[in-house]
Amino acid sequence: MAGGYDEMSRRSYPDYRGGPPEARARRDLLRQVMERHGFTVEPNEWWHFNYKDWQQYPILAIAFSSLRL
């Protein structure tokens, strides 16, 4: 992508038009697929998606090692 890891600048916006065309195309494809399945993108972070009613669920402090996958 155009910006560095977790960079907080205009380059991190979902609609940023700079950077390599291939990176923009992949970012836009990701957004299309996520939105098709009910997610919304954060306005300042192309990589940050929320699912529909996420605010109704509490934040949990669970270690990944305790999960049975």
CSV table of C-alpha atoms in Angstrom, one decimal:
chain,number,residue,atom,x,y,z
A,1,MET,CA,0.0,0.0,0.0
A,2,ALA,CA,1.0,3.6,-0.2
A,3,GLY,CA,1.7,4.1,3.5
A,4,GLY,CA,3.7,2.3,6.0
A,5,TYR,CA,2.5,-0.2,8.6
A,6,ASP,CA,-0.4,1.3,10.7
A,7,GLU,CA,0.4,4.8,9.3
A,8,MET,CA,-2.0,7.5,10.2
A,9,SER,CA,-2.0,9.8,7.3
A,10,ARG,CA,-4.1,10.6,4.2
A,11,ARG,CA,-2.4,7.7,2.5
A,12,SER,CA,-4.3,5.3,4.8
A,13,TYR,CA,-7.7,6.6,3.8
A,14,PRO,CA,-9.8,4.1,1.9
A,15,ASP,CA,-10.3,6.5,-1.0
A,16,TYR,CA,-6.6,7.6,-1.3
A,17,ARG,CA,-5.7,7.7,-5.1
A,18,GLY,CA,-1.9,7.7,-4.8
A,19,GLY,CA,0.4,4.7,-4.6
A,20,PRO,CA,0.8,1.8,-6.9
A,21,PRO,CA,-2.3,1.0,-9.1
A,22,GLU,CA,-2.1,-2.7,-8.3
A,23,ALA,CA,-2.2,-2.0,-4.5
A,24,ARG,CA,-5.2,0.3,-5.0
A,25,ALA,CA,-7.0,-2.3,-7.0
A,26,ARG,CA,-6.4,-5.0,-4.3
A,27,ARG,CA,-7.5,-2.5,-1.6
A,28,ASP,CA,-10.7,-1.7,-3.5
A,29,LEU,CA,-11.4,-5.4,-4.1
A,30,LEU,CA,-11.1,-6.1,-0.4
A,31,ARG,CA,-13.5,-3.3,0.4
A,32,GLN,CA,-16.0,-4.4,-2.2
A,33,VAL,CA,-16.0,-8.0,-0.8
A,34,MET,CA,-16.2,-6.9,2.8
A,35,GLU,CA,-19.1,-4.4,2.1
A,36,ARG,CA,-20.9,-7.1,0.2
A,37,HIS,CA,-20.9,-9.2,3.3
A,38,GLY,CA,-22.1,-6.5,5.7
A,39,PHE,CA,-18.9,-4.8,6.8
A,40,THR,CA,-18.2,-1.1,6.8
A,41,VAL,CA,-14.8,0.5,6.4
A,42,GLU,CA,-13.4,3.0,8.8
A,43,PRO,CA,-13.0,6.4,7.1
A,44,ASN,CA,-9.3,6.8,8.0
A,45,GLU,CA,-8.0,3.2,7.8
A,46,TRP,CA,-8.4,1.2,4.6
A,47,TRP,CA,-7.7,-2.0,6.6
A,48,HIS,CA,-10.1,-1.5,9.4
A,49,PHE,CA,-13.6,-3.0,9.0
A,50,ASN,CA,-16.5,-3.2,11.4
A,51,TYR,CA,-19.4,-5.7,11.2
A,52,LYS,CA,-23.0,-4.4,11.4
A,53,ASP,CA,-24.0,-4.3,15.1
A,54,TRP,CA,-20.5,-4.6,16.6
A,55,GLN,CA,-21.3,-2.0,19.2
A,56,GLN,CA,-23.7,-4.4,20.9
A,57,TYR,CA,-20.9,-6.7,21.9
A,58,PRO,CA,-18.5,-6.2,24.8
A,59,ILE,CA,-14.7,-6.1,24.4
A,60,LEU,CA,-13.3,-9.3,25.7
A,61,ALA,CA,-9.8,-9.9,27.1
A,62,ILE,CA,-9.2,-13.4,26.0
A,63,ALA,CA,-5.8,-14.8,25.2
A,64,PHE,CA,-5.6,-16.5,21.8
A,65,SER,CA,-3.8,-19.4,23.4
A,66,SER,CA,-7.0,-20.1,25.5
A,67,LEU,CA,-9.2,-20.5,22.3
A,68,ARG,CA,-9.8,-23.9,21.0
A,69,LEU,CA,-9.7,-23.6,17.2
